[in-house]
C-alpha cells in the first residue's frame, strides 16, 4: 500500500514507520519540521497542499496520523486560547485530514487517527487532552457510518514504556504500553477490515 504517515519523525511515528515499512508498504512521511513533505496540519490550507504533494505520483491507500498537540495545565489556569489550541492541535487537524482526504483515498482506503488514554482516564492538568481525545474518538465512530467503503479507526494508547522517564510521574499507576504494540494497532487498522473502532491499549 501507499500510505501517508503524518508525524513520522516523532517517537510514535518512528515506530509506526518501522512497522509499516517492515511489512513492505510504501510510506510518504509528513510533518511540520521533518519528513518527505513539510506541512503544518493545524492549517487547513496546508493540509490541502500536503494532499496535492502526496498524490503527485499516485493514489493513497491509507492515511495515518501520529501527530497532535495539546496544552497541559490546571483547568483553572486554562485560557480560551488554550482550548482553541487543543482543538486545532489534535481535533481539527485530524478531522481535516479525513474531510480533505476522502477524495484522495482509494475506494477502500483507510484513515487511522491518534487519541489517548486520557479520553477515558483523566489526570490532573490533562483536561484539554481529555476533551480533544474524546472528540476525536466520537468523530471516528460517527464518520465511519458515512464514509464507507472507506474505513476510519483511532488508536488510543496509554503512556509509552519508552517515555516513562519523562512522563511516568504524570501517569501514576497507569500500565504503560510499548511502542511496538502501539504500532501493531496501526497495522491492524490499516491492513484489517474494521471501521469505527477505537483500539485502546493499556489503562
JSON list of C-alpha atoms in Angstrom, two decimals:
[
{"chain": "A", "resi": 1, "resn": "UNK", "atom": "CA", "xyz": [0.00, 0.00, 0.00]},
{"chain": "A", "resi": 2, "resn": "UNK", "atom": "CA", "xyz": [0.94, 3.62, -0.45]},
{"chain": "A", "resi": 3, "resn": "UNK", "atom": "CA", "xyz": [0.49, 5.25, 2.95]},
{"chain": "A", "resi": 4, "resn": "UNK", "atom": "CA", "xyz": [0.72, 8.89, 4.04]},
{"chain": "A", "resi": 5, "resn": "UNK", "atom": "CA", "xyz": [2.10, 8.98, 7.59]},
{"chain": "A", "resi": 6, "resn": "UNK", "atom": "CA", "xyz": [1.87, 12.28, 9.46]},
{"chain": "A", "resi": 7, "resn": "UNK", "atom": "CA", "xyz": [4.21, 12.76, 12.40]},
{"chain": "A", "resi": 8, "resn": "UNK", "atom": "CA", "xyz": [6.63, 10.07, 11.26]},
{"chain": "A", "resi": 9, "resn": "UNK", "atom": "CA", "xyz": [9.58, 11.83, 12.91]},
{"chain": "A", "resi": 10, "resn": "UNK", "atom": "CA", "xyz": [8.20, 11.54, 16.45]},
{"chain": "A", "resi": 11, "resn": "UNK", "atom": "CA", "xyz": [8.55, 8.72, 18.94]},
{"chain": "A", "resi": 12, "resn": "UNK", "atom": "CA", "xyz": [5.29, 7.06, 17.93]},
{"chain": "A", "resi": 13, "resn": "UNK", "atom": "CA", "xyz": [5.57, 7.95, 14.26]},
{"chain": "A", "resi": 14, "resn": "UNK", "atom": "CA", "xyz": [9.00, 6.37, 14.01]},
{"chain": "A", "resi": 15, "resn": "UNK", "atom": "CA", "xyz": [7.68, 3.12, 15.47]},
{"chain": "A", "resi": 16, "resn": "UNK", "atom": "CA", "xyz": [4.72, 3.12, 13.10]},
{"chain": "A", "resi": 17, "resn": "UNK", "atom": "CA", "xyz": [7.04, 3.85, 10.19]},
{"chain": "A", "resi": 18, "resn": "UNK", "atom": "CA", "xyz": [9.26, 0.89, 11.05]},
{"chain": "A", "resi": 19, "resn": "UNK", "atom": "CA", "xyz": [6.28, -1.44, 11.40]},
{"chain": "A", "resi": 20, "resn": "UNK", "atom": "CA", "xyz": [4.74, -0.43, 8.09]},
{"chain": "A", "resi": 21, "resn": "UNK", "atom": "CA", "xyz": [7.93, -0.42, 6.04]},
{"chain": "A", "resi": 22, "resn": "UNK", "atom": "CA", "xyz": [8.78, -3.80, 7.56]},
{"chain": "A", "resi": 23, "resn": "UNK", "atom": "CA", "xyz": [5.58, -5.11, 6.00]},
{"chain": "A", "resi": 24, "resn": "UNK", "atom": "CA", "xyz": [6.53, -3.84, 2.56]},
{"chain": "A", "resi": 25, "resn": "UNK", "atom": "CA", "xyz": [4.38, -0.71, 2.37]},
{"chain": "A", "resi": 26, "resn": "UNK", "atom": "CA", "xyz": [5.43, 2.47, 0.58]},
{"chain": "A", "resi": 27, "resn": "UNK", "atom": "CA", "xyz": [5.41, 5.29, 3.12]},
{"chain": "A", "resi": 28, "resn": "UNK", "atom": "CA", "xyz": [5.20, 9.00, 2.37]},
{"chain": "A", "resi": 29, "resn": "UNK", "atom": "CA", "xyz": [6.22, 10.80, 5.55]},
{"chain": "A", "resi": 30, "resn": "UNK", "atom": "CA", "xyz": [4.99, 14.24, 6.52]},
{"chain": "A", "resi": 31, "resn": "UNK", "atom": "CA", "xyz": [5.46, 16.62, 9.41]},
{"chain": "A", "resi": 32, "resn": "UNK", "atom": "CA", "xyz": [5.86, 20.22, 10.42]},
{"chain": "A", "resi": 33, "resn": "UNK", "atom": "CA", "xyz": [9.65, 20.05, 10.62]},
{"chain": "A", "resi": 34, "resn": "UNK", "atom": "CA", "xyz": [10.63, 16.60, 9.32]},
{"chain": "A", "resi": 35, "resn": "UNK", "atom": "CA", "xyz": [9.59, 14.07, 6.71]},
{"chain": "A", "resi": 36, "resn": "UNK", "atom": "CA", "xyz": [9.41, 13.81, 2.93]},
{"chain": "A", "resi": 37, "resn": "UNK", "atom": "CA", "xyz": [6.81, 16.58, 2.95]},
{"chain": "A", "resi": 38, "resn": "UNK", "atom": "CA", "xyz": [6.85, 19.55, 5.36]},
{"chain": "A", "resi": 39, "resn": "UNK", "atom": "CA", "xyz": [3.43, 20.90, 6.21]},
{"chain": "A", "resi": 40, "resn": "UNK", "atom": "CA", "xyz": [1.60, 22.11, 9.31]},
{"chain": "A", "resi": 41, "resn": "UNK", "atom": "CA", "xyz": [-1.64, 20.13, 9.59]},
{"chain": "A", "resi": 42, "resn": "UNK", "atom": "CA", "xyz": [-3.18, 22.64, 12.00]},
{"chain": "A", "resi": 43, "resn": "UNK", "atom": "CA", "xyz": [-3.68, 24.83, 8.90]},
{"chain": "A", "resi": 44, "resn": "UNK", "atom": "CA", "xyz": [-6.43, 23.51, 6.57]},
{"chain": "A", "resi": 45, "resn": "UNK", "atom": "CA", "xyz": [-4.77, 25.21, 3.59]},
{"chain": "A", "resi": 46, "resn": "UNK", "atom": "CA", "xyz": [-1.54, 23.34, 4.27]},
{"chain": "A", "resi": 47, "resn": "UNK", "atom": "CA", "xyz": [-3.45, 20.06, 4.52]},
{"chain": "A", "resi": 48, "resn": "UNK", "atom": "CA", "xyz": [-4.76, 20.71, 1.03]},
{"chain": "A", "resi": 49, "resn": "UNK", "atom": "CA", "xyz": [-1.23, 21.38, -0.18]},
{"chain": "A", "resi": 50, "resn": "UNK", "atom": "CA", "xyz": [0.00, 18.24, 1.58]},
{"chain": "A", "resi": 51, "resn": "UNK", "atom": "CA", "xyz": [-2.51, 16.05, -0.23]},
{"chain": "A", "resi": 52, "resn": "UNK", "atom": "CA", "xyz": [-1.65, 17.71, -3.51]},
{"chain": "A", "resi": 53, "resn": "UNK", "atom": "CA", "xyz": [2.04, 16.93, -2.98]},
{"chain": "A", "resi": 54, "resn": "UNK", "atom": "CA", "xyz": [1.49, 13.41, -1.66]},
{"chain": "A", "resi": 55, "resn": "UNK", "atom": "CA", "xyz": [-0.69, 12.43, -4.59]},
{"chain": "A", "resi": 56, "resn": "UNK", "atom": "CA", "xyz": [1.54, 13.70, -7.37]},
{"chain": "A", "resi": 57, "resn": "UNK", "atom": "CA", "xyz": [2.79, 10.26, -8.40]},
{"chain": "A", "resi": 58, "resn": "UNK", "atom": "CA", "xyz": [-0.07, 8.02, -7.37]},
{"chain": "A", "resi": 59, "resn": "UNK", "atom": "CA", "xyz": [-3.07, 7.45, -5.17]},
{"chain": "A", "resi": 60, "resn": "UNK", "atom": "CA", "xyz": [-3.11, 6.87, -1.42]},
{"chain": "A", "resi": 61, "resn": "UNK", "atom": "CA", "xyz": [-4.34, 3.65, 0.14]},
{"chain": "A", "resi": 62, "resn": "UNK", "atom": "CA", "xyz": [-4.19, 4.87, 3.72]},
{"chain": "A", "resi": 63, "resn": "UNK", "atom": "CA", "xyz": [-3.62, 7.98, 5.82]},
{"chain": "A", "resi": 64, "resn": "UNK", "atom": "CA", "xyz": [-2.21, 7.51, 9.32]},
{"chain": "A", "resi": 65, "resn": "UNK", "atom": "CA", "xyz": [-1.79, 10.27, 11.88]},
{"chain": "A", "resi": 66, "resn": "UNK", "atom": "CA", "xyz": [0.70, 10.04, 14.73]},
{"chain": "A", "resi": 67, "resn": "UNK", "atom": "CA", "xyz": [0.68, 13.76, 15.46]},
{"chain": "A", "resi": 68, "resn": "UNK", "atom": "CA", "xyz": [-1.31, 16.00, 17.75]},
{"chain": "A", "resi": 69, "resn": "UNK", "atom": "CA", "xyz": [-0.51, 18.53, 20.44]},
{"chain": "A", "resi": 70, "resn": "UNK", "atom": "CA", "xyz": [-2.48, 19.92, 23.38]},
{"chain": "A", "resi": 71, "resn": "UNK", "atom": "CA", "xyz": [-1.58, 22.19, 26.33]},
{"chain": "A", "resi": 72, "resn": "UNK", "atom": "CA", "xyz": [-1.27, 20.67, 29.81]},
{"chain": "A", "resi": 73, "resn": "UNK", "atom": "CA", "xyz": [-2.14, 22.91, 32.77]},
{"chain": "A", "resi": 74, "resn": "UNK", "atom": "CA", "xyz": [-4.69, 23.09, 35.60]},
{"chain": "A", "resi": 75, "resn": "UNK", "atom": "CA", "xyz": [-8.22, 23.72, 34.37]},
{"chain": "A", "resi": 76, "resn": "UNK", "atom": "CA", "xyz": [-8.44, 26.94, 36.42]},
{"chain": "A", "resi": 77, "resn": "UNK", "atom": "CA", "xyz": [-5.42, 28.27, 34.53]},
{"chain": "A", "resi": 78, "resn": "UNK", "atom": "CA", "xyz": [-6.65, 27.37, 31.06]},
{"chain": "A", "resi": 79, "resn": "UNK", "atom": "CA", "xyz": [-7.40, 30.29, 28.76]},
{"chain": "A", "resi": 80, "resn": "UNK", "atom": "CA", "xyz": [-9.76, 30.48, 25.78]},
{"chain": "A", "resi": 81, "resn": "UNK", "atom": "CA", "xyz": [-6.71, 30.28, 23.53]},
{"chain": "A", "resi": 82, "resn": "UNK", "atom": "CA", "xyz": [-5.59, 27.09, 25.28]},
{"chain": "A", "resi": 83, "resn": "UNK", "atom": "CA", "xyz": [-8.87, 25.39, 24.43]},
{"chain": "A", "resi": 84, "resn": "UNK", "atom": "CA", "xyz": [-8.62, 26.64, 20.87]},
{"chain": "A", "resi": 85, "resn": "UNK", "atom": "CA", "xyz": [-5.05, 25.34, 20.61]},
{"chain": "A", "resi": 86, "resn": "UNK", "atom": "CA", "xyz": [-6.15, 21.92, 21.89]},
{"chain": "A", "resi": 87, "resn": "UNK", "atom": "CA", "xyz": [-8.94, 21.78, 19.33]},
{"chain": "A", "resi": 88, "resn": "UNK", "atom": "CA", "xyz": [-6.73, 22.87, 16.46]},
{"chain": "A", "resi": 89, "resn": "UNK", "atom": "CA", "xyz": [-3.74, 20.83, 17.53]},
{"chain": "A", "resi": 90, "resn": "UNK", "atom": "CA", "xyz": [-5.42, 17.45, 17.85]},
{"chain": "A", "resi": 91, "resn": "UNK", "atom": "CA", "xyz": [-9.07, 17.58, 16.76]},
{"chain": "A", "resi": 92, "resn": "UNK", "atom": "CA", "xyz": [-9.48, 19.94, 13.79]},
{"chain": "A", "resi": 93, "resn": "UNK", "atom": "CA", "xyz": [-6.15, 18.87, 12.30]},
{"chain": "A", "resi": 94, "resn": "UNK", "atom": "CA", "xyz": [-7.19, 15.21, 12.19]},
{"chain": "A", "resi": 95, "resn": "UNK", "atom": "CA", "xyz": [-10.79, 15.92, 11.20]},
{"chain": "A", "resi": 96, "resn": "UNK", "atom": "CA", "xyz": [-9.49, 17.96, 8.27]},
{"chain": "A", "resi": 97, "resn": "UNK", "atom": "CA", "xyz": [-7.15, 15.14, 7.26]},
{"chain": "A", "resi": 98, "resn": "UNK", "atom": "CA", "xyz": [-10.23, 12.99, 6.87]},
{"chain": "A", "resi": 99, "resn": "UNK", "atom": "CA", "xyz": [-12.51, 15.57, 5.29]},
{"chain": "A", "resi": 100, "resn": "UNK", "atom": "CA", "xyz": [-9.98, 16.66, 2.71]},
{"chain": "A", "resi": 101, "resn": "UNK", "atom": "CA", "xyz": [-8.61, 13.16, 2.21]},
{"chain": "A", "resi": 102, "resn": "UNK", "atom": "CA", "xyz": [-11.83, 11.45, 1.19]},
{"chain": "A", "resi": 103, "resn": "UNK", "atom": "CA", "xyz": [-11.34, 12.20, -2.49]},
{"chain": "A", "resi": 104, "resn": "UNK", "atom": "CA", "xyz": [-7.61, 11.44, -2.31]},
{"chain": "A", "resi": 105, "resn": "UNK", "atom": "CA", "xyz": [-8.02, 7.94, -0.92]},
{"chain": "A", "resi": 106, "resn": "UNK", "atom": "CA", "xyz": [-8.58, 4.72, -2.84]},
{"chain": "A", "resi": 107, "resn": "UNK", "atom": "CA", "xyz": [-12.21, 3.48, -2.69]},
{"chain": "A", "resi": 108, "resn": "UNK", "atom": "CA", "xyz": [-11.46, 1.03, 0.13]},
{"chain": "A", "resi": 109, "resn": "UNK", "atom": "CA", "xyz": [-8.71, 3.02, 1.78]},
{"chain": "A", "resi": 110, "resn": "UNK", "atom": "CA", "xyz": [-8.49, 3.89, 5.47]},
{"chain": "A", "resi": 111, "resn": "UNK", "atom": "CA", "xyz": [-7.75, 6.63, 7.95]},
{"chain": "A", "resi": 112, "resn": "UNK", "atom": "CA", "xyz": [-6.09, 5.93, 11.31]},
{"chain": "A", "resi": 113, "resn": "UNK", "atom": "CA", "xyz": [-6.12, 8.76, 13.86]},
{"chain": "A", "resi": 114, "resn": "UNK", "atom": "CA", "xyz": [-4.38, 9.12, 17.23]},
{"chain": "A", "resi": 115, "resn": "UNK", "atom": "CA", "xyz": [-6.14, 9.78, 20.54]},
{"chain": "A", "resi": 116, "resn": "UNK", "atom": "CA", "xyz": [-5.04, 8.60, 24.00]},
{"chain": "A", "resi": 117, "resn": "UNK", "atom": "CA", "xyz": [-5.88, 7.15, 27.38]},
{"chain": "A", "resi": 118, "resn": "UNK", "atom": "CA", "xyz": [-6.99, 10.49, 28.81]},
{"chain": "A", "resi": 119, "resn": "UNK", "atom": "CA", "xyz": [-10.27, 10.20, 26.91]},
{"chain": "A", "resi": 120, "resn": "UNK", "atom": "CA", "xyz": [-11.26, 7.50, 29.41]},
{"chain": "A", "resi": 121, "resn": "UNK", "atom": "CA", "xyz": [-8.91, 8.01, 32.39]},
{"chain": "A", "resi": 122, "resn": "UNK", "atom": "CA", "xyz": [-8.17, 11.68, 33.14]},
{"chain": "A", "resi": 123, "resn": "UNK", "atom": "CA", "xyz": [-5.17, 13.05, 35.01]},
{"chain": "A", "resi": 124, "resn": "UNK", "atom": "CA", "xyz": [-4.51, 16.37, 36.73]},
{"chain": "A", "resi": 125, "resn": "UNK", "atom": "CA", "xyz": [-3.63, 19.10, 34.17]},
{"chain": "A", "resi": 126, "resn": "UNK", "atom": "CA", "xyz": [-4.99, 16.90, 31.35]},
{"chain": "A", "resi": 127, "resn": "UNK", "atom": "CA", "xyz": [-8.44, 18.40, 30.75]},
{"chain": "A", "resi": 128, "resn": "UNK", "atom": "CA", "xyz": [-7.58, 19.70, 27.28]},
{"chain": "A", "resi": 129, "resn": "UNK", "atom": "CA", "xyz": [-6.16, 16.33, 26.26]},
{"chain": "A", "resi": 130, "resn": "UNK", "atom": "CA", "xyz": [-9.22, 14.51, 27.62]},
{"chain": "A", "resi": 131, "resn": "UNK", "atom": "CA", "xyz": [-11.51, 16.88, 25.71]},
{"chain": "A", "resi": 132, "resn": "UNK", "atom": "CA", "xyz": [-9.53, 16.55, 22.46]},
{"chain": "A", "resi": 133, "resn": "UNK", "atom": "CA", "xyz": [-9.15, 12.77, 22.63]},
{"chain": "A", "resi": 134, "resn": "UNK", "atom": "CA", "xyz": [-12.83, 12.28, 23.39]},
{"chain": "A", "resi": 135, "resn": "UNK", "atom": "CA", "xyz": [-13.80, 14.49, 20.48]},
{"chain": "A", "resi": 136, "resn": "UNK", "atom": "CA", "xyz": [-11.60, 12.59, 18.04]},
{"chain": "A", "resi": 137, "resn": "UNK", "atom": "CA", "xyz": [-12.99, 9.25, 19.21]},
{"chain": "A", "resi": 138, "resn": "UNK", "atom": "CA", "xyz": [-16.58, 10.46, 18.83]},
{"chain": "A", "resi": 139, "resn": "UNK", "atom": "CA", "xyz": [-15.77, 11.72, 15.35]},
{"chain": "A", "resi": 140, "resn": "UNK", "atom": "CA", "xyz": [-14.28, 8.37, 14.33]},
{"chain": "A", "resi": 141, "resn": "UNK", "atom": "CA", "xyz": [-17.39, 6.46, 15.38]},
{"chain": "A", "resi": 142, "resn": "UNK", "atom": "CA", "xyz": [-19.69, 8.93, 13.62]},
{"chain": "A", "resi": 143, "resn": "UNK", "atom": "CA", "xyz": [-17.67, 9.31, 10.44]},
{"chain": "A", "resi": 144, "resn": "UNK", "atom": "CA", "xyz": [-17.41, 5.54, 9.95]},
{"chain": "A", "resi": 145, "resn": "UNK", "atom": "CA", "xyz": [-21.10, 5.27, 9.08]},
{"chain": "A", "resi": 146, "resn": "UNK", "atom": "CA", "xyz": [-20.82, 7.95, 6.39]},
{"chain": "A", "resi": 147, "resn": "UNK", "atom": "CA", "xyz": [-17.58, 7.27, 4.54]},
{"chain": "A", "resi": 148, "resn": "UNK", "atom": "CA", "xyz": [-17.95, 3.55, 3.76]},
{"chain": "A", "resi": 149, "resn": "UNK", "atom": "CA", "xyz": [-16.50, 1.65, 1.97]},
{"chain": "A", "resi": 150, "resn": "UNK", "atom": "CA", "xyz": [-13.56, 3.77, 3.14]},
{"chain": "A", "resi": 151, "resn": "UNK", "atom": "CA", "xyz": [-12.68, 2.99, 6.75]},
{"chain": "A", "resi": 152, "resn": "UNK", "atom": "CA", "xyz": [-11.65, 5.01, 9.81]},
{"chain": "A", "resi": 153, "resn": "UNK", "atom": "CA", "xyz": [-10.29, 3.99, 13.21]},
{"chain": "A", "resi": 154, "resn": "UNK", "atom": "CA", "xyz": [-8.39, 5.53, 16.12]},
{"chain": "A", "resi": 155, "resn": "UNK", "atom": "CA", "xyz": [-5.51, 4.26, 18.23]},
{"chain": "A", "resi": 156, "resn": "UNK", "atom": "CA", "xyz": [-5.78, 5.19, 21.92]},
{"chain": "A", "resi": 157, "resn": "UNK", "atom": "CA", "xyz": [-2.66, 4.22, 23.91]},
{"chain": "A", "resi": 158, "resn": "UNK", "atom": "CA", "xyz": [-1.70, 4.87, 27.50]},
{"chain": "A", "resi": 159, "resn": "UNK", "atom": "CA", "xyz": [1.75, 6.27, 28.36]},
{"chain": "A", "resi": 160, "resn": "UNK", "atom": "CA", "xyz": [4.56, 4.71, 26.31]},
{"chain": "A", "resi": 161, "resn": "UNK", "atom": "CA", "xyz": [7.01, 2.45, 28.11]},
{"chain": "A", "resi": 162, "resn": "UNK", "atom": "CA", "xyz": [9.80, 4.22, 26.24]},
{"chain": "A", "resi": 163, "resn": "UNK", "atom": "CA", "xyz": [8.66, 7.60, 27.60]},
{"chain": "A", "resi": 164, "resn": "UNK", "atom": "CA", "xyz": [8.26, 6.73, 31.28]},
{"chain": "A", "resi": 165, "resn": "UNK", "atom": "CA", "xyz": [11.43, 8.61, 32.21]},
{"chain": "A", "resi": 166, "resn": "UNK", "atom": "CA", "xyz": [9.80, 11.84, 31.01]},
{"chain": "A", "resi": 167, "resn": "UNK", "atom": "CA", "xyz": [6.06, 11.32, 31.52]},
{"chain": "A", "resi": 168, "resn": "UNK", "atom": "CA", "xyz": [5.80, 8.49, 34.05]},
{"chain": "A", "resi": 169, "resn": "UNK", "atom": "CA", "xyz": [5.18, 10.79, 37.03]},
{"chain": "A", "resi": 170, "resn": "UNK", "atom": "CA", "xyz": [2.09, 12.21, 35.31]},
{"chain": "A", "resi": 171, "resn": "UNK", "atom": "CA", "xyz": [0.54, 8.74, 34.99]},
{"chain": "A", "resi": 172, "resn": "UNK", "atom": "CA", "xyz": [0.83, 7.14, 38.45]},
{"chain": "A", "resi": 173, "resn": "UNK", "atom": "CA", "xyz": [-0.44, 3.57, 38.47]},
{"chain": "A", "resi": 174, "resn": "UNK", "atom": "CA", "xyz": [-1.10, 3.51, 34.73]},
{"chain": "A", "resi": 175, "resn": "UNK", "atom": "CA", "xyz": [0.10, 0.37, 32.95]},
{"chain": "A", "resi": 176, "resn": "UNK", "atom": "CA", "xyz": [2.49, 1.53, 30.21]},
{"chain": "A", "resi": 177, "resn": "UNK", "atom": "CA", "xyz": [2.44, 0.14, 26.68]},
{"chain": "A", "resi": 178, "resn": "UNK", "atom": "CA", "xyz": [5.39, -0.44, 24.37]},
{"chain": "A", "resi": 179, "resn": "UNK", "atom": "CA", "xyz": [5.65, 1.41, 21.09]},
{"chain": "A", "resi": 180, "resn": "UNK", "atom": "CA", "xyz": [5.90, -1.86, 19.18]},
{"chain": "A", "resi": 181, "resn": "UNK", "atom": "CA", "xyz": [2.45, -2.83, 20.44]},
{"chain": "A", "resi": 182, "resn": "UNK", "atom": "CA", "xyz": [1.00, 0.58, 19.59]},
{"chain": "A", "resi": 183, "resn": "UNK", "atom": "CA", "xyz": [2.46, 0.37, 16.08]},
{"chain": "A", "resi": 184, "resn": "UNK", "atom": "CA", "xyz": [0.77, -3.00, 15.62]},
{"chain": "A", "resi": 185, "resn": "UNK", "atom": "CA", "xyz": [-2.58, -1.32, 16.27]},
{"chain": "A", "resi": 186, "resn": "UNK", "atom": "CA", "xyz": [-1.86, 0.90, 13.27]},
{"chain": "A", "resi": 187, "resn": "UNK", "atom": "CA", "xyz": [-1.08, -2.20, 11.21]},
{"chain": "A", "resi": 188, "resn": "UNK", "atom": "CA", "xyz": [-4.39, -3.73, 12.33]},
{"chain": "A", "resi": 189, "resn": "UNK", "atom": "CA", "xyz": [-6.28, -0.58, 11.40]},
{"chain": "A", "resi": 190, "resn": "UNK", "atom": "CA", "xyz": [-4.63, -0.20, 8.00]},
{"chain": "A", "resi": 191, "resn": "UNK", "atom": "CA", "xyz": [-4.48, -3.80, 6.83]},
{"chain": "A", "resi": 192, "resn": "UNK", "atom": "CA", "xyz": [-7.63, -5.10, 8.51]},
{"chain": "A", "resi": 193, "resn": "UNK", "atom": "CA", "xyz": [-11.32, -4.66, 7.77]},
{"chain": "A", "resi": 194, "resn": "UNK", "atom": "CA", "xyz": [-12.59, -2.96, 10.93]},
{"chain": "A", "resi": 195, "resn": "UNK", "atom": "CA", "xyz": [-14.04, 0.53, 10.94]},
{"chain": "A", "resi": 196, "resn": "UNK", "atom": "CA", "xyz": [-15.38, 2.93, 13.54]},
{"chain": "A", "resi": 197, "resn": "UNK", "atom": "CA", "xyz": [-13.15, 1.31, 16.16]},
{"chain": "A", "resi": 198, "resn": "UNK", "atom": "CA", "xyz": [-11.05, 2.85, 18.92]},
{"chain": "A", "resi": 199, "resn": "UNK", "atom": "CA", "xyz": [-8.18, 0.49, 19.66]},
{"chain": "A", "resi": 200, "resn": "UNK", "atom": "CA", "xyz": [-7.49, 1.01, 23.37]},
{"chain": "A", "resi": 201, "resn": "UNK", "atom": "CA", "xyz": [-4.02, 0.00, 24.57]},
{"chain": "A", "resi": 202, "resn": "UNK", "atom": "CA", "xyz": [-3.26, -0.07, 28.30]},
{"chain": "A", "resi": 203, "resn": "UNK", "atom": "CA", "xyz": [-5.20, 1.66, 31.04]}
]
